[in-house]
mmCIF file of C-alpha atoms in Angstrom:
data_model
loop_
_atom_site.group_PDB
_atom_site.id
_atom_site.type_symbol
_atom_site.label_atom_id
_atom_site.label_comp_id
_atom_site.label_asym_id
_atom_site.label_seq_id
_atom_site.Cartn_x
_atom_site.Cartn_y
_atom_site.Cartn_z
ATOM 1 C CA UNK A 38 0.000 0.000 0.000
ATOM 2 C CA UNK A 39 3.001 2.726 1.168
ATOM 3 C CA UNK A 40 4.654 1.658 -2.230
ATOM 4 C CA UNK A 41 1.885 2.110 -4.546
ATOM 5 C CA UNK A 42 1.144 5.730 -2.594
ATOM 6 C CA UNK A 43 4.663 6.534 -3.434
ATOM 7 C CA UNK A 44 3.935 5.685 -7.380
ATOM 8 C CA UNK A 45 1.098 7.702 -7.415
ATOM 9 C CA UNK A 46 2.830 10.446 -5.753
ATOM 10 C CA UNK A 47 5.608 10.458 -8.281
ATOM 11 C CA UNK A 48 3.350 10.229 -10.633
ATOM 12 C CA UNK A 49 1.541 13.274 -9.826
ATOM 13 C CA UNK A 50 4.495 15.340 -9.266
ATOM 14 C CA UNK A 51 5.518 14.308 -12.720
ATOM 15 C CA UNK A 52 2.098 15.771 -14.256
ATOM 16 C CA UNK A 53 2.545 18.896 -12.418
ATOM 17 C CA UNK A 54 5.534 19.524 -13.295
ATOM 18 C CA UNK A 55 5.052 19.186 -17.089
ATOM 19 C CA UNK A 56 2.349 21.225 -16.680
ATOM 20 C CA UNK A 57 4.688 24.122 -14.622
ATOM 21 C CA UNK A 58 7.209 23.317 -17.751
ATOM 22 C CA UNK A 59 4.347 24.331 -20.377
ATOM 23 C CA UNK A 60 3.200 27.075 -18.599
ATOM 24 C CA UNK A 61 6.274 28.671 -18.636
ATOM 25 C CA UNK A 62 7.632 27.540 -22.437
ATOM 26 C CA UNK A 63 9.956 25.030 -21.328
ATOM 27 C CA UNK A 64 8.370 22.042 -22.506
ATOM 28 C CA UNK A 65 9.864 21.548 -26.057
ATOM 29 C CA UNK A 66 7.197 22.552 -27.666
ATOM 30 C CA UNK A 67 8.504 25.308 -29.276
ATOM 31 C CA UNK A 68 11.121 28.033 -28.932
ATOM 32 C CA UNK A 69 11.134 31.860 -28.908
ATOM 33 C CA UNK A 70 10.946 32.227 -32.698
ATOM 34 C CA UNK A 71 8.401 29.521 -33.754
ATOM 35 C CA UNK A 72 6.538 30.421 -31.084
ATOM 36 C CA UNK A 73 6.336 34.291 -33.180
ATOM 37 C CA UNK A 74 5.879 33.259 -36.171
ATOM 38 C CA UNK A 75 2.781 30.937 -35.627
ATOM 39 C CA UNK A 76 1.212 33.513 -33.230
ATOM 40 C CA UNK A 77 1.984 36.129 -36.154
ATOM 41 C CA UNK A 78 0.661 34.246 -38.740
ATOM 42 C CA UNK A 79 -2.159 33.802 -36.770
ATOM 43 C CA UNK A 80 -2.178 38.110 -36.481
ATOM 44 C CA UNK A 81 -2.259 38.039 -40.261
ATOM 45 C CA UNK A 82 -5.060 35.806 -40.657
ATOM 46 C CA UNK A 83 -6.971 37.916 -37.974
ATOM 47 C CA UNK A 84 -6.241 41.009 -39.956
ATOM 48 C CA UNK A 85 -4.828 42.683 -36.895
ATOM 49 C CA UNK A 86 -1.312 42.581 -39.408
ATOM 50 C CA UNK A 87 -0.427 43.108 -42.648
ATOM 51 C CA UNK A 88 1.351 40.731 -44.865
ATOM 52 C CA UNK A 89 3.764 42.953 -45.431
ATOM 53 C CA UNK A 90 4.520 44.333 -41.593
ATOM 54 C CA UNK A 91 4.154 39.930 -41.462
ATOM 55 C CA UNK A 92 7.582 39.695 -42.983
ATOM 56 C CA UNK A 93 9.031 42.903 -41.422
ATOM 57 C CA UNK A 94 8.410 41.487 -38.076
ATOM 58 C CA UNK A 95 10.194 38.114 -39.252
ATOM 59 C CA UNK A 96 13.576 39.846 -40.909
ATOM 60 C CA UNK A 97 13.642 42.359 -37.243
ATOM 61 C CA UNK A 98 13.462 38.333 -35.409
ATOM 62 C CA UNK A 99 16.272 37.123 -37.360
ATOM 63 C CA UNK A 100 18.185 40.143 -36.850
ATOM 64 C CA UNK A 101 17.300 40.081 -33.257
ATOM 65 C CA UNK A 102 18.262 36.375 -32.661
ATOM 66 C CA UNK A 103 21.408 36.426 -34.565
ATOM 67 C CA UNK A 104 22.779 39.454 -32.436
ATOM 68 C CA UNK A 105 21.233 38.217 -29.557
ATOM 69 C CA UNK A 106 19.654 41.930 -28.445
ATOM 70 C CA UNK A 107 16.134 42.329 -27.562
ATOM 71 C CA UNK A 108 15.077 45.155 -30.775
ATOM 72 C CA UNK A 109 12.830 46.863 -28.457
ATOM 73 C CA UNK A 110 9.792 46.310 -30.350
ATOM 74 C CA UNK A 111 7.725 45.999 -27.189
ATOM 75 C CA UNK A 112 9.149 48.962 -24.928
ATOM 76 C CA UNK A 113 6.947 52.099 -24.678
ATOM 77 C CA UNK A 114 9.254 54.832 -23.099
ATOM 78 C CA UNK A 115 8.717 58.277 -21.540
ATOM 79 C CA UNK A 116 4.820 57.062 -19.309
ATOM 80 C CA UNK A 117 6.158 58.582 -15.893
ATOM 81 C CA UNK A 118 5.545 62.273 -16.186
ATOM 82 C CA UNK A 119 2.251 61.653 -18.282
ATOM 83 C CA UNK A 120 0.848 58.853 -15.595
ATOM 84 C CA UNK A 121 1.971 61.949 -13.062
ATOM 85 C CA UNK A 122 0.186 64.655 -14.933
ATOM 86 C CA UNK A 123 -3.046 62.651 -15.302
ATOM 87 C CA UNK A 124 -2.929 61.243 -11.613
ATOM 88 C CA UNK A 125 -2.854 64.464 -10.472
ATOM 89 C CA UNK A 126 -5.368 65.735 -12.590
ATOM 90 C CA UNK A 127 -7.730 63.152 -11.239
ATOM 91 C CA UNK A 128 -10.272 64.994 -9.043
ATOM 92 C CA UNK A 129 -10.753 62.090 -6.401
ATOM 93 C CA UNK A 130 -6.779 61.510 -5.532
ATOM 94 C CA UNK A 131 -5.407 63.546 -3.117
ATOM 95 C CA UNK A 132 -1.776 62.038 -3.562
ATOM 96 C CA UNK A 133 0.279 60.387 -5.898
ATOM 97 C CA UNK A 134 3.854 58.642 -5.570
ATOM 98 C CA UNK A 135 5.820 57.733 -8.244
ATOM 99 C CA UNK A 136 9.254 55.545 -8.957
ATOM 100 C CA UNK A 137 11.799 57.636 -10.675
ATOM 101 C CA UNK A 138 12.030 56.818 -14.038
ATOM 102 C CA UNK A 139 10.939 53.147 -15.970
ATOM 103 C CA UNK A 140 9.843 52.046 -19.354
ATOM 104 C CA UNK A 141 7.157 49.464 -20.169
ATOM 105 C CA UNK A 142 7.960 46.027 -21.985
ATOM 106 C CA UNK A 143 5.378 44.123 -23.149
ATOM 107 C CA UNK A 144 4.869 40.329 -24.273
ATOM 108 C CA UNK A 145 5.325 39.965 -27.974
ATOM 109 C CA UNK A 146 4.417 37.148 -30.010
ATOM 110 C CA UNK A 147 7.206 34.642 -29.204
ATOM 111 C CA UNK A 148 7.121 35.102 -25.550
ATOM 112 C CA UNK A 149 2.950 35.695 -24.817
ATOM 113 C CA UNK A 150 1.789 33.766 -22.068
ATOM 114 C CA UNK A 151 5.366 32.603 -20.220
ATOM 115 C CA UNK A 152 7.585 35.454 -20.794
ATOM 116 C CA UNK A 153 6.470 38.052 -18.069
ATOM 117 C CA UNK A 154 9.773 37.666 -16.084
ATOM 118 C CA UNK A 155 11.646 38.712 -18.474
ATOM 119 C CA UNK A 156 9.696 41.388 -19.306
ATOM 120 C CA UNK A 157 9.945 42.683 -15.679
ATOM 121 C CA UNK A 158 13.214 42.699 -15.495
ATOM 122 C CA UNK A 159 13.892 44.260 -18.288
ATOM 123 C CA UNK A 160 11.459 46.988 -16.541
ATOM 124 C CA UNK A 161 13.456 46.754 -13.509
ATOM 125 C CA UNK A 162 17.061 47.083 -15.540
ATOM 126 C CA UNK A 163 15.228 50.367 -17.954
ATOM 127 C CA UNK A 164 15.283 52.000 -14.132
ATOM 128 C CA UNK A 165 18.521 51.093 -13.040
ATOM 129 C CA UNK A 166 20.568 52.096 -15.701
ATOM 130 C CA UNK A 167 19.116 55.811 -14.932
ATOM 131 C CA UNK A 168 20.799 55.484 -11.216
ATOM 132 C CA UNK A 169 24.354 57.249 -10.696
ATOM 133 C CA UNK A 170 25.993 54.992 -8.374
ATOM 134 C CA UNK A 171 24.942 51.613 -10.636
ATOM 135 C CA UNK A 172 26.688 53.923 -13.637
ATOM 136 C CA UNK A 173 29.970 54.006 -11.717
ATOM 137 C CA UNK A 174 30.132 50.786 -10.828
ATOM 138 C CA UNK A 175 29.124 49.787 -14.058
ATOM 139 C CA UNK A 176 31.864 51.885 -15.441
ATOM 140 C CA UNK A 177 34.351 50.416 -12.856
ATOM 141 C CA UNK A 178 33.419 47.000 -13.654
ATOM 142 C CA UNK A 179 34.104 48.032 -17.482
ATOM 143 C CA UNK A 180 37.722 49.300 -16.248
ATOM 144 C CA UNK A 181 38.435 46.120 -14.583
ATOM 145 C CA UNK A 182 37.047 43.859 -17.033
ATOM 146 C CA UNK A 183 39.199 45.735 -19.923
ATOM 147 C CA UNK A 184 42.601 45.002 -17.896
ATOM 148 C CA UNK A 185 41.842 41.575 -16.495
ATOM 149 C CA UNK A 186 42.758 38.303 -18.210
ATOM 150 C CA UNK A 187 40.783 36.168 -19.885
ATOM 151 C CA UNK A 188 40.246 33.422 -17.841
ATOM 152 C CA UNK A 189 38.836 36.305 -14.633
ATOM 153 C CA UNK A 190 36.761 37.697 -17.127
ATOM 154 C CA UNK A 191 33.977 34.792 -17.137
ATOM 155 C CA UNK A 192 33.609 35.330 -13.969
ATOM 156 C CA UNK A 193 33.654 38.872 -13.663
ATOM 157 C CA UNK A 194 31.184 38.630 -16.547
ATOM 158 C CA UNK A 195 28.837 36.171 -14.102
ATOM 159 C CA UNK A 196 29.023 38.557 -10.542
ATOM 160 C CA UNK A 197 28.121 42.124 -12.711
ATOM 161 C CA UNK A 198 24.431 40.653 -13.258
ATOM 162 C CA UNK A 199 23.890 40.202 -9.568
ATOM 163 C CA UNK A 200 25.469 43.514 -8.048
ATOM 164 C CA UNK A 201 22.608 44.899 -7.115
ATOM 165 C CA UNK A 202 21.074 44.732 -3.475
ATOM 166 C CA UNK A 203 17.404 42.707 -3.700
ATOM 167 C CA UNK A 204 15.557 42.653 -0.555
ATOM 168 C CA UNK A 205 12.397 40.496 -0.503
ATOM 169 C CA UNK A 206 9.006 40.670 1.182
ATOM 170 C CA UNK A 207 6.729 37.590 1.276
ATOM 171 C CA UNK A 208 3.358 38.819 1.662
ATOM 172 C CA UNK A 209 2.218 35.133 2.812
ATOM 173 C CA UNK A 210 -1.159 35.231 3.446
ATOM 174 C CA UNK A 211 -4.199 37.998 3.206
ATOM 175 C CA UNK A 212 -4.373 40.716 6.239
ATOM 176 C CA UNK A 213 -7.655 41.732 5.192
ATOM 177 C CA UNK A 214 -11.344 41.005 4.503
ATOM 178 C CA UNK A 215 -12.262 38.376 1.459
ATOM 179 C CA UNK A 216 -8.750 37.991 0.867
ATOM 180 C CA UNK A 217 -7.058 41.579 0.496
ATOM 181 C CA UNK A 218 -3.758 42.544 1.394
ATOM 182 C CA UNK A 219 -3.883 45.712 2.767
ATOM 183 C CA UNK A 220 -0.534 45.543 4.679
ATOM 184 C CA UNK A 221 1.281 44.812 1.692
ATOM 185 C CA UNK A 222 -0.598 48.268 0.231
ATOM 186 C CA UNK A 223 0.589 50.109 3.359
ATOM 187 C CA UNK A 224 4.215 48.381 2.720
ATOM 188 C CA UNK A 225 4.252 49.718 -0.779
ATOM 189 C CA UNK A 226 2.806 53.431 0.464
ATOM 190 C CA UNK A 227 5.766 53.510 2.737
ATOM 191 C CA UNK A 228 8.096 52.598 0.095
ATOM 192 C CA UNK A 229 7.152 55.140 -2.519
ATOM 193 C CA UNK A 230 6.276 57.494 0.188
ATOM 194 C CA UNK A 231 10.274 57.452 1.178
ATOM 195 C CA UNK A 232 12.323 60.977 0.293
ATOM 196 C CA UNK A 233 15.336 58.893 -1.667
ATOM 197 C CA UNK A 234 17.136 60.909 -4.052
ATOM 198 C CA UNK A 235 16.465 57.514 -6.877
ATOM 199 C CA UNK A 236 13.336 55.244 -6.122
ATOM 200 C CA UNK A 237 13.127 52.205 -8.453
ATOM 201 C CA UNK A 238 10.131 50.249 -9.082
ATOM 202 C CA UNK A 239 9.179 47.274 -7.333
ATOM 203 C CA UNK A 240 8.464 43.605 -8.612
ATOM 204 C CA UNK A 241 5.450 41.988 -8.079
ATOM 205 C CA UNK A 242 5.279 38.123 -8.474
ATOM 206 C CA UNK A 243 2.035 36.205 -7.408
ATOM 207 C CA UNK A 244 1.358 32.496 -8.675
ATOM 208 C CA UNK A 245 0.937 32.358 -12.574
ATOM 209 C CA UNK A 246 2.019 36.151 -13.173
ATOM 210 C CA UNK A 247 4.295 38.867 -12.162
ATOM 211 C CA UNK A 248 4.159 42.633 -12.462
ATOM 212 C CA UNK A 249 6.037 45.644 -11.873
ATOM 213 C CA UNK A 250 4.442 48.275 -9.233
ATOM 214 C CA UNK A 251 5.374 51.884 -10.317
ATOM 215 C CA UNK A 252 3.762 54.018 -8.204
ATOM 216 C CA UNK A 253 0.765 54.057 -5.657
ATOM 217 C CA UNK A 254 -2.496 57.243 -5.604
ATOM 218 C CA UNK A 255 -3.819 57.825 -2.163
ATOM 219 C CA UNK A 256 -7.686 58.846 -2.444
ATOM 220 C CA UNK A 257 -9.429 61.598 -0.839
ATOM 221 C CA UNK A 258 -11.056 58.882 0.646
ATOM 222 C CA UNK A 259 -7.910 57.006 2.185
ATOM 223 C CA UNK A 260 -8.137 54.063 -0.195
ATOM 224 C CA UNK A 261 -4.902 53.040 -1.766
ATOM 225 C CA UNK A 262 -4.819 51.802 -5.102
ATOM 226 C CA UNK A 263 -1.276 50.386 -6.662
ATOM 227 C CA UNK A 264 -0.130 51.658 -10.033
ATOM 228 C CA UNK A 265 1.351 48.709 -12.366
ATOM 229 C CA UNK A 266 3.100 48.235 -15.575
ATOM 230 C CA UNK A 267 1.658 44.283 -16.748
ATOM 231 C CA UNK A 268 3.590 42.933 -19.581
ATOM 232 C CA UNK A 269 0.407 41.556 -20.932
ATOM 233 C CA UNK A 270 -0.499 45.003 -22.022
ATOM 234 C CA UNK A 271 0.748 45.718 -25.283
ATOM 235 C CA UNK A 272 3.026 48.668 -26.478
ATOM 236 C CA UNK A 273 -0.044 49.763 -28.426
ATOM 237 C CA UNK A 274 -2.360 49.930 -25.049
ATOM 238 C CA UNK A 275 0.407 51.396 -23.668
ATOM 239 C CA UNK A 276 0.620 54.483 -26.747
ATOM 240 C CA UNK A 277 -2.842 55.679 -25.116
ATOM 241 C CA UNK A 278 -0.803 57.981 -22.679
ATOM 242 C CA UNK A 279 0.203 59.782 -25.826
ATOM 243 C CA UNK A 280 -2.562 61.420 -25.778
ATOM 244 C CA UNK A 281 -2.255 65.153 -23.940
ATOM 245 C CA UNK A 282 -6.108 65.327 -22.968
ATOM 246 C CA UNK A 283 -6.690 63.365 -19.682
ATOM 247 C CA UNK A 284 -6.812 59.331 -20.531
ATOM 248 C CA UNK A 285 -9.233 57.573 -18.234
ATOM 249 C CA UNK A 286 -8.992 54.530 -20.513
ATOM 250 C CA UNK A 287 -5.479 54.466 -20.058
ATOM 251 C CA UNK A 288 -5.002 55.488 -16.228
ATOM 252 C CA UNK A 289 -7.834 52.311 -15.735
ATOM 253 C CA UNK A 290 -4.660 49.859 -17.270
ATOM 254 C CA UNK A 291 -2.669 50.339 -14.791
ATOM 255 C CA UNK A 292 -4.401 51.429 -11.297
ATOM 256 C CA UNK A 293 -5.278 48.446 -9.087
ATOM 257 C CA UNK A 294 -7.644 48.972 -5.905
ATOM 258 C CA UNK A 295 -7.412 46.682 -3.019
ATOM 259 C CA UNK A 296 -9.766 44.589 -4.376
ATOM 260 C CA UNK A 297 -8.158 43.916 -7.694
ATOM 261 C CA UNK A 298 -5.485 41.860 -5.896
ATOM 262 C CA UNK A 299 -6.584 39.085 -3.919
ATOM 263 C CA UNK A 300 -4.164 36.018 -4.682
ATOM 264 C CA UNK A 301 -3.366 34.566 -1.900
ATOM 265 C CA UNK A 302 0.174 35.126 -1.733
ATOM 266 C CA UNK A 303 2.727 37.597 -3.221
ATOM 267 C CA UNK A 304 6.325 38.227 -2.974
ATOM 268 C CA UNK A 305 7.532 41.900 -3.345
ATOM 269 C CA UNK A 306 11.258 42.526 -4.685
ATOM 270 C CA UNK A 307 12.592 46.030 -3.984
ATOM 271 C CA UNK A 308 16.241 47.277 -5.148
ATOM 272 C CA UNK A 309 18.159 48.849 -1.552
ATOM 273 C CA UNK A 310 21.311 49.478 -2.794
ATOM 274 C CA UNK A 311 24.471 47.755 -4.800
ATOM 275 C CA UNK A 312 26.238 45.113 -3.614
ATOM 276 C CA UNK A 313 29.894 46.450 -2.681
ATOM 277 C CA UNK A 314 32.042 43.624 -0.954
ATOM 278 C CA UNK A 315 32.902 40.451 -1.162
ATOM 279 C CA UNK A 316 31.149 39.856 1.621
ATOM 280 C CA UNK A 317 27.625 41.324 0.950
ATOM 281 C CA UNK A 318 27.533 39.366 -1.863
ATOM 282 C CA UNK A 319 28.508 36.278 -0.341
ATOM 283 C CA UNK A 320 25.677 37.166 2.368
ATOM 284 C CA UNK A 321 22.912 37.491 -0.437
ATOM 285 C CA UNK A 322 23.818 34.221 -1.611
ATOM 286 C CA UNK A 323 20.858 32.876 0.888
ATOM 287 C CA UNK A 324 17.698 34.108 -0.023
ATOM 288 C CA UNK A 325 16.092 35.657 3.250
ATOM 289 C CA UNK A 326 12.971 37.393 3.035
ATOM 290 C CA UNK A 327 10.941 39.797 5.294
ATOM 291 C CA UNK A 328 7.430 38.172 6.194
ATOM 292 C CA UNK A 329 4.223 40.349 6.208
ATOM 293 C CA UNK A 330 2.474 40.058 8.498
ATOM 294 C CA UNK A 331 5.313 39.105 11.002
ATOM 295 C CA UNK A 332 5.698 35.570 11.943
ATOM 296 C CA UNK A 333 4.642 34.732 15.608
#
């Protein structure tokens, strides 16, 4: 009996986990690029793309995959003062707090429906390469990679994508009515809320999906409601902030309410810093997170 439990427990383990592998494109079904063209041919026969903008798209892929650089067809740049102007032009918010500077990536073809990591932290990275003191070490790392030998140079070239300082909060369970998380609202107030010289934006990862939190409105009211950037909204969703008159359609995209986020966990990953010594980095090595609401 305890050995056919263990079968069936193997064998379930082994169903979820092709189904984790699918979910997030890594079950051989398809890579990056066939995964774009069959979603793009499916655009053209949809008639939400030309033929011709059809074969564009798959020369820009090529080009893209053979230099191995994302071509940016996806980022919409320059949202931060226009989200500002129209929060603050919104009657009902008495206060609005916003991360310095970030540009929005969305999915594209190839990577719709398991790609919004990536998309995030390419988010994250469009902040961080705006701060001063990531510049000079970036620039110090570039001085030190030019003059050391090749064999230090791998792993110089593996410790520069992890010199930043990642602190994470695990918003375990809800700390409100039907499910809310109002603590982890009040976190993210605080957070914005801070008088920091640079203030990146914030990850947001919940089962299934992440996002990236840019900002949070307070309302005359006192209700809190979380402005996001979700890489499931395309660059041309995104183009409605163009617009100079005030863009309720486009403000309703990215403001979340309390009750718009009810999963019932979600981890928050906030940038405090670089990572300066050996021994910081060595120290972030173990993951370690801050709980909300506090362990007893």
């Amino acid at each position: 009996m305890e050995r056919r439990e263990r079968e069936e427990q193997k064998l379930r383990e082994q169903r979820e986990f092709r189904i984790l592998q699918a979910q997030y494109g890594m079950d051989n079904q398809g890579n990056f690029r066939e995964q774009s063209i069959t979603n793009m041919q499916r655009a053209v026969y949809a008639g939400e793309m030309s033929v011709a903008d059809y074969y564009n798209r798959q020369v820009e892929l090529c080009i893209a995959e053979r230099d191995g650089v994302d071509d940016g067809h996806s980022c919409t740049k320059g949202l931060i003062p226009k989200i500002r102007a129209f929060s603050m032009a919104t009657p009902s918010v008495e206060h609005t707090w916003l991360c310095s500077i970030v540009d929005h990536y969305g999915s594209t073809y190839g990577d719709k429906g398991w790609g919004c990591g990536y998309r995030n932290i390419q988010m994250m990275l469009s902040s961080l390469v705006h701060n001063t003191k990531i510049q000079q070490q970036a620039l110090q790392w570039q001085i030190c990679y030019i003059q050391a030998s090749r064999a230090y140079r791998k792993c110089m070239e593996t410790r520069v994508r992890c010199c930043w300082l990642a602190r994470l909060i695990d918003c375990h369970q809800p700390t409100g009515p039907n499910g809310t998380h109002p603590e982890m609202f009040g976190w993210v107030k605080e957070y914005f809320a801070r008088d920091e010289e640079f203030k990146p934006p914030v990850y947001l990862q919940h089962h299934g999906h992440s996002r990236t939190i840019i900002g949070l409105e307070e309302l005359q009211d006192g209700c809190l409601q979380l402005l996001v950037f979700d890489p499931s909204h395309s660059k041309s969703q995104m183009e409605q902030f163009s617009s100079t008159a005030l863009n309720s359609n486009a403000m309703r995209l990215i403001r979340r309410p309390l009750s718009a986020l009810r999963a019932r966990q979600y981890q928050l990953v906030y940038i405090d810093g670089v990572l300066e010594t050996e021994e910081e980095y060595q120290h972030m090595k173990i993951i370690r997170s801050q709980r909300l609401p506090p362990s007893n």
